[in-house]
Short mmCIF file of C-alpha atoms and ligand atoms in Angstrom, two decimals:
data_model
loop_
_atom_site.label_atom_id
_atom_site.label_comp_id
_atom_site.label_asym_id
_atom_site.label_seq_id
_atom_site.Cartn_x
_atom_site.Cartn_y
_atom_site.Cartn_z
CA MET A 140 0.00 0.00 0.00
CA THR A 141 1.43 3.36 -0.98
CA PHE A 142 1.59 6.35 1.31
CA TRP A 143 -1.02 8.08 -0.84
CA LYS A 144 -3.44 5.19 -0.47
CA GLU A 145 -2.95 5.18 3.30
CA LYS A 146 -3.83 8.84 3.40
CA ILE A 147 -7.04 8.22 1.48
CA LEU A 148 -8.07 5.62 4.05
CA VAL A 149 -7.83 8.06 6.95
CA GLY A 150 -11.27 8.56 8.43
CA ARG A 151 -12.87 5.35 7.28
CA THR A 152 -12.42 1.71 8.11
CA ALA A 153 -10.96 -0.46 5.38
CA LEU A 154 -13.87 -1.77 3.33
CA LYS A 155 -13.27 -5.41 4.23
CA ASN A 156 -13.81 -4.65 7.93
CA ARG A 157 -16.73 -2.33 7.27
CA LEU A 158 -18.60 -5.00 5.32
CA ARG A 159 -18.55 -7.25 8.41
CA LYS A 160 -20.33 -4.62 10.48
CA GLY A 161 -23.82 -4.99 9.06
CA LEU A 162 -26.08 -3.21 6.59
CA PHE A 163 -24.14 -1.59 3.75
CA LEU A 164 -25.93 0.21 0.95
CA LEU A 165 -24.62 0.33 -2.59
CA ASP A 166 -25.92 2.78 -5.19
CA GLY A 167 -28.57 2.31 -7.88
CA ALA A 168 -28.28 2.35 -11.65
CA MET A 169 -25.78 4.51 -13.50
CA GLY A 170 -26.69 3.52 -17.08
CA THR A 171 -30.42 4.18 -16.90
CA GLN A 172 -29.75 7.42 -14.96
CA LEU A 173 -27.44 8.64 -17.73
CA MET A 174 -30.12 7.88 -20.32
CA THR A 175 -32.71 9.75 -18.29
CA LEU A 176 -30.34 12.71 -18.31
CA GLY A 177 -30.12 12.62 -22.09
CA VAL A 178 -27.18 10.36 -22.91
CA GLU A 179 -27.98 8.37 -26.04
CA PRO A 180 -28.23 4.57 -25.83
CA GLY A 181 -25.28 2.96 -27.61
CA LYS A 182 -22.90 5.72 -26.58
CA CYS A 183 -19.81 4.56 -24.68
CA SER A 184 -20.91 5.89 -21.30
CA GLU A 185 -17.44 5.36 -19.79
CA LEU A 186 -16.21 8.20 -22.05
CA LEU A 187 -18.36 10.55 -19.99
CA ASN A 188 -15.77 10.24 -17.22
CA PHE A 189 -13.82 12.69 -19.42
CA GLU A 190 -16.47 14.37 -21.53
CA SER A 191 -19.04 15.12 -18.82
CA PRO A 192 -17.29 14.69 -15.48
CA GLY A 193 -19.82 16.96 -13.81
CA LEU A 194 -22.70 14.73 -14.86
CA VAL A 195 -21.00 11.56 -13.59
CA ILE A 196 -20.07 13.18 -10.27
CA ARG A 197 -23.61 14.54 -9.92
CA ILE A 198 -25.10 11.03 -10.20
CA HIS A 199 -22.57 9.62 -7.71
CA LYS A 200 -23.37 12.43 -5.27
CA ALA A 201 -27.12 11.95 -5.63
CA TYR A 202 -26.71 8.34 -4.50
CA LEU A 203 -24.46 9.28 -1.59
CA ASP A 204 -26.94 11.94 -0.49
CA ALA A 205 -29.69 9.31 -0.76
CA GLY A 206 -27.91 7.03 1.71
CA SER A 207 -25.44 4.89 -0.28
CA ASP A 208 -22.34 3.87 1.67
CA ALA A 209 -20.49 3.21 -1.58
CA VAL A 210 -20.71 4.20 -5.21
CA LEU A 211 -19.71 2.09 -8.19
CA THR A 212 -17.32 3.63 -10.71
CA ASN A 213 -18.70 4.41 -14.16
CA THR A 214 -16.55 1.68 -15.70
CA PHE A 215 -18.99 -1.22 -16.18
CA GLY A 216 -18.04 -1.46 -19.88
CA GLY A 217 -14.42 -0.51 -19.20
CA ASN A 218 -12.64 -3.77 -19.98
CA GLY A 219 -10.54 -3.99 -23.15
CA PHE A 220 -13.01 -6.14 -25.07
CA ALA A 221 -16.01 -3.93 -24.32
CA LEU A 222 -14.06 -0.75 -25.12
CA ALA A 223 -12.78 -2.26 -28.37
CA ARG A 224 -16.37 -2.22 -29.67
CA HIS A 225 -16.19 1.58 -29.46
CA GLY A 226 -12.67 1.70 -30.91
CA LEU A 227 -11.30 2.60 -27.47
CA ALA A 228 -9.25 -0.47 -26.55
CA SER A 229 -6.10 1.60 -26.18
CA ARG A 230 -7.68 3.78 -23.49
CA VAL A 231 -8.41 1.19 -20.79
CA ALA A 232 -5.99 2.71 -18.29
CA GLU A 233 -7.13 6.32 -18.49
CA ILE A 234 -10.85 5.48 -18.71
CA ASN A 235 -10.76 3.32 -15.58
CA THR A 236 -8.39 5.47 -13.55
CA THR A 237 -10.42 8.58 -14.36
CA GLY A 238 -13.67 6.75 -13.55
CA ALA A 239 -12.28 5.83 -10.13
CA GLN A 240 -11.15 9.40 -9.55
CA ARG A 241 -14.60 10.80 -10.43
CA ALA A 242 -16.25 8.46 -7.92
CA ARG A 243 -13.66 9.43 -5.31
CA GLU A 244 -14.30 13.12 -5.96
CA ALA A 245 -17.94 12.46 -5.02
CA ALA A 246 -17.28 10.04 -2.14
CA GLY A 247 -14.46 11.94 -0.48
CA ARG A 248 -12.77 10.24 2.43
CA SER A 249 -15.86 9.19 4.33
CA LYS A 250 -17.62 6.98 1.77
CA TYR A 251 -16.43 4.02 -0.30
CA VAL A 252 -15.69 3.50 -3.98
CA LEU A 253 -16.08 0.14 -5.70
CA GLY A 254 -14.38 -0.38 -9.03
CA ASP A 255 -17.05 -1.72 -11.37
CA ILE A 256 -16.11 -4.55 -13.74
CA GLY A 257 -18.65 -5.95 -16.21
CA PRO A 258 -18.61 -8.80 -18.72
CA SER A 259 -16.36 -8.93 -21.78
CA GLY A 260 -19.38 -9.38 -24.04
CA ASP A 261 -17.83 -12.47 -25.62
CA PHE A 262 -17.38 -16.07 -24.46
CA LEU A 263 -14.43 -18.30 -23.82
CA GLU A 264 -13.50 -20.89 -26.42
CA PRO A 265 -15.05 -23.06 -27.76
CA LEU A 266 -18.32 -21.16 -27.41
CA GLY A 267 -16.70 -17.80 -28.21
CA SER A 268 -13.31 -16.57 -29.32
CA LEU A 269 -11.66 -15.75 -25.97
CA LYS A 270 -8.68 -17.55 -24.51
CA PRO A 271 -8.44 -17.71 -20.69
CA ASP A 272 -5.05 -15.95 -20.45
CA GLN A 273 -6.24 -13.19 -22.76
CA LEU A 274 -9.33 -12.62 -20.63
CA SER A 275 -7.29 -12.73 -17.45
CA ALA A 276 -4.87 -10.07 -18.76
CA THR A 277 -7.77 -7.87 -19.84
CA PHE A 278 -9.46 -7.93 -16.43
CA ALA A 279 -6.09 -7.41 -14.70
CA ASP A 280 -5.47 -4.29 -16.81
CA GLN A 281 -8.85 -2.87 -15.83
CA ALA A 282 -8.43 -3.76 -12.14
CA GLY A 283 -4.96 -2.21 -12.07
CA ALA A 284 -6.23 1.03 -13.58
CA LEU A 285 -9.07 1.17 -11.04
CA VAL A 286 -6.61 0.70 -8.18
CA ALA A 287 -4.48 3.52 -9.59
CA GLY A 288 -7.57 5.73 -9.34
CA GLY A 289 -8.03 4.86 -5.67
CA VAL A 290 -10.86 2.29 -5.38
CA ASP A 291 -11.54 0.57 -2.02
CA GLY A 292 -12.57 -2.73 -3.62
CA PHE A 293 -14.17 -4.23 -6.71
CA ILE A 294 -17.62 -5.27 -7.82
CA ILE A 295 -17.76 -7.72 -10.69
CA GLU A 296 -21.34 -7.90 -11.93
CA THR A 297 -23.93 -8.92 -14.51
CA MET A 298 -21.94 -12.04 -15.37
CA THR A 299 -23.65 -15.09 -16.84
CA ALA A 300 -20.75 -17.51 -17.45
CA VAL A 301 -19.08 -18.99 -14.39
CA GLU A 302 -15.74 -19.46 -16.19
CA GLU A 303 -15.57 -15.75 -17.00
CA ILE A 304 -16.45 -14.45 -13.54
CA VAL A 305 -13.95 -16.83 -11.93
CA ILE A 306 -11.20 -15.41 -14.15
CA ALA A 307 -12.31 -11.85 -13.33
CA ILE A 308 -12.26 -12.51 -9.56
CA LYS A 309 -8.82 -14.12 -9.69
CA SER A 310 -7.43 -11.30 -11.85
CA ALA A 311 -8.68 -8.62 -9.45
CA LYS A 312 -7.34 -10.53 -6.45
CA ALA A 313 -3.95 -10.95 -8.14
CA VAL A 314 -3.72 -7.21 -8.83
CA ALA A 315 -4.80 -6.11 -5.34
CA PRO A 316 -4.81 -9.02 -2.86
CA GLY A 317 -5.90 -6.82 0.05
CA LEU A 318 -9.00 -5.34 -1.56
CA PRO A 319 -12.39 -7.05 -1.24
CA VAL A 320 -14.13 -8.40 -4.32
CA LEU A 321 -17.92 -8.52 -4.60
CA ALA A 322 -18.94 -10.93 -7.35
CA SER A 323 -22.39 -11.12 -8.87
CA MET A 324 -24.26 -13.00 -11.58
CA SER A 325 -27.55 -12.26 -13.38
CA PHE A 326 -30.37 -14.74 -12.95
CA ASP A 327 -33.68 -15.30 -14.67
CA LYS A 328 -36.54 -17.39 -13.34
CA ARG A 329 -36.64 -20.73 -15.15
CA GLY A 330 -39.53 -22.88 -14.07
CA ASP A 331 -39.04 -23.55 -10.41
CA ASP A 332 -35.40 -22.53 -10.48
CA PHE A 333 -33.16 -19.52 -11.13
CA LYS A 334 -30.48 -19.75 -13.79
CA THR A 335 -28.17 -17.39 -15.62
CA MET A 336 -28.42 -17.08 -19.39
CA MET A 337 -25.60 -19.64 -19.58
CA GLY A 338 -27.53 -22.12 -17.42
CA VAL A 339 -25.66 -21.62 -14.13
CA ASP A 340 -27.81 -22.28 -11.05
CA VAL A 341 -27.49 -20.59 -7.64
CA LYS A 342 -25.56 -23.37 -5.87
CA THR A 343 -23.05 -23.70 -8.69
CA ALA A 344 -22.57 -19.93 -8.88
CA VAL A 345 -22.03 -19.53 -5.14
CA SER A 346 -19.58 -22.42 -4.83
CA PHE A 347 -17.45 -21.23 -7.78
CA LEU A 348 -17.45 -17.57 -6.67
CA VAL A 349 -16.39 -18.47 -3.14
CA ALA A 350 -13.71 -20.89 -4.36
CA ALA A 351 -12.31 -18.17 -6.65
CA GLY A 352 -11.86 -15.89 -3.64
CA ALA A 353 -14.87 -13.57 -3.68
CA ASP A 354 -15.46 -11.79 -0.36
CA ALA A 355 -19.15 -11.37 -1.10
CA VAL A 356 -21.36 -13.24 -3.56
CA GLY A 357 -24.47 -11.79 -5.09
CA PHE A 358 -27.02 -11.37 -7.83
CA ASN A 359 -27.92 -8.34 -9.93
CA CYS A 360 -29.96 -7.40 -12.98
CA GLY A 361 -31.78 -10.32 -14.65
CA THR A 362 -35.46 -10.49 -15.44
CA THR A 363 -37.36 -11.33 -12.30
CA THR A 364 -40.13 -9.72 -10.31
CA LEU A 365 -39.52 -8.29 -6.84
CA ASP A 366 -41.08 -11.35 -5.17
CA GLU A 367 -38.77 -13.55 -7.19
CA TYR A 368 -35.75 -11.47 -6.08
CA VAL A 369 -36.78 -12.13 -2.47
CA ASP A 370 -36.98 -15.86 -3.22
CA LEU A 371 -33.59 -15.69 -4.98
CA ALA A 372 -32.11 -13.94 -1.92
CA LYS A 373 -33.26 -16.76 0.36
CA ARG A 374 -31.76 -19.38 -1.94
CA TYR A 375 -28.50 -17.42 -2.20
CA VAL A 376 -28.13 -17.09 1.57
CA ALA A 377 -28.81 -20.81 2.04
CA ALA A 378 -26.27 -21.70 -0.67
CA ALA A 379 -23.64 -19.37 0.82
CA LYS A 380 -24.14 -20.79 4.33
CA ALA A 381 -23.72 -24.31 2.99
CA VAL A 382 -20.35 -23.39 1.48
CA ASN A 383 -18.89 -21.13 4.16
CA ASP A 384 -20.50 -19.41 7.12
CA LYS A 385 -18.46 -16.24 6.68
CA VAL A 386 -19.36 -15.46 3.08
CA LEU A 387 -21.37 -12.27 2.71
CA VAL A 388 -24.30 -12.07 0.32
CA PHE A 389 -25.28 -8.99 -1.64
CA ALA A 390 -28.18 -8.05 -3.90
CA GLU A 391 -28.69 -5.43 -6.59
CA PRO A 392 -32.18 -6.08 -7.95
CA ASN A 393 -33.58 -4.17 -10.88
CA ALA A 394 -36.60 -1.95 -10.27
CA GLY A 395 -38.69 -5.04 -11.02
CA LYS A 396 -39.03 -6.97 -14.22
CA PRO A 397 -38.50 -4.81 -17.32
CA GLU A 398 -41.53 -4.27 -19.54
CA LEU A 399 -41.09 -3.48 -23.20
CA LEU A 400 -42.70 -0.23 -24.25
CA ASP A 401 -42.08 0.93 -27.83
CA GLY A 402 -39.05 -1.36 -27.91
CA LYS A 403 -37.60 0.22 -24.75
CA ALA A 404 -37.17 -1.52 -21.39
CA VAL A 405 -39.25 0.24 -18.78
CA TYR A 406 -38.99 -0.36 -15.02
CA LYS A 407 -42.15 0.46 -13.16
CA VAL A 408 -41.42 -0.42 -9.55
CA THR A 409 -41.78 2.56 -7.21
CA PRO A 410 -39.24 3.45 -4.50
CA ASP A 411 -41.65 2.27 -1.77
CA GLU A 412 -42.26 -1.08 -3.44
CA PHE A 413 -38.53 -1.49 -3.95
CA ALA A 414 -37.82 -0.69 -0.28
CA GLU A 415 -40.46 -3.19 0.83
CA ALA A 416 -38.69 -5.94 -1.15
CA ALA A 417 -35.27 -4.75 0.09
CA LYS A 418 -36.49 -5.18 3.66
CA LYS A 419 -37.46 -8.80 2.97
CA ILE A 420 -34.12 -9.37 1.23
CA TYR A 421 -32.32 -7.90 4.25
CA GLU A 422 -34.34 -10.05 6.64
CA ALA A 423 -33.34 -13.08 4.57
CA GLY A 424 -29.71 -12.39 5.53
CA VAL A 425 -28.45 -10.15 2.72
CA ILE A 426 -26.54 -7.28 4.31
CA ILE A 427 -25.20 -5.50 1.22
CA ILE A 428 -28.01 -4.04 -0.89
CA GLY A 429 -28.14 -1.75 -3.90
CA GLY A 430 -30.08 -1.50 -7.13
CA CYS A 431 -29.50 -2.32 -10.78
CA CYS A 432 -31.36 -1.18 -13.91
CA GLY A 433 -34.20 1.27 -13.39
CA THR A 434 -33.32 2.14 -9.80
CA THR A 435 -32.76 5.79 -8.94
CA PRO A 436 -31.53 7.80 -5.95
CA GLU A 437 -35.17 7.83 -4.77
CA HIS A 438 -35.21 4.01 -4.68
CA ILE A 439 -31.98 3.94 -2.62
CA ASN A 440 -33.30 6.66 -0.33
CA ALA A 441 -36.47 4.66 0.32
CA VAL A 442 -34.35 1.61 1.20
CA SER A 443 -32.14 3.68 3.50
CA LYS A 444 -35.14 5.10 5.33
CA LYS A 445 -36.85 1.73 5.65
CA LEU A 446 -33.82 -0.22 6.87
CA ARG A 447 -32.21 2.45 9.02
CA SER A 448 -35.21 3.78 10.89
ZN1 ZN B 649 -28.97 -4.00 -14.59
#
């Protein structure tokens, strides 16, 4: 740990210790918030860390004011493969370091910053074209750049393939062994069960994420109703307990199941409804809670009020 990093930590407990102390609120959506504020779909939103720093910091601050203990960097699509689709593969370092710095500008020294890592958008061979060492190097580059920008830990989310998320967890841990990694997959309801798009069930996900070294295992996004998220939370907690008593569970549900309106995904769950579900998720044993697509600072504020009053 560098001197500079030690200075940043003054005034707040290292994230790993803080997570053991009970309820910890993450933020809500960044992507859908940016679109609400006029950013066009399809635009590389990570570029806004440079082009519209004020906008990015404003969204981070709105979540912190609403009650979030941590914000996620605007780097979800910041790995080399995702950036390559925008012709930006050569800018991984500056995009991620700047994203971390923007979040830190909002969070200051009293709140936490999680470096956000999303999927590559491709699959490992033989299903896709990726080789494991290539993928590992790509995630390590992103994680290293996030650490250079001063993150307190990582959140790896919206993953559907267990092989990919395991590589991402190990890469982040190799880059910064002392920083906690929150690892999350996206589930859909399939009959009586929950599975990711790639067919991974809850027990398999939890056991692989824990074995890879994740400090907290979770679920985010996906297409389920609020009641189904509560059910998923119960199954996740049971699966985590069966593997290791000390593993933390986290949840970032969407604002309900998306409905298609004129070809656009619309999330209709109100902040109060969201907070009601968050309470049940918390009571099921999930102590780290945030929101994914369609959630806003109002949703997080409703959760904060409900769970902290
Ligand atoms: Zn989402």
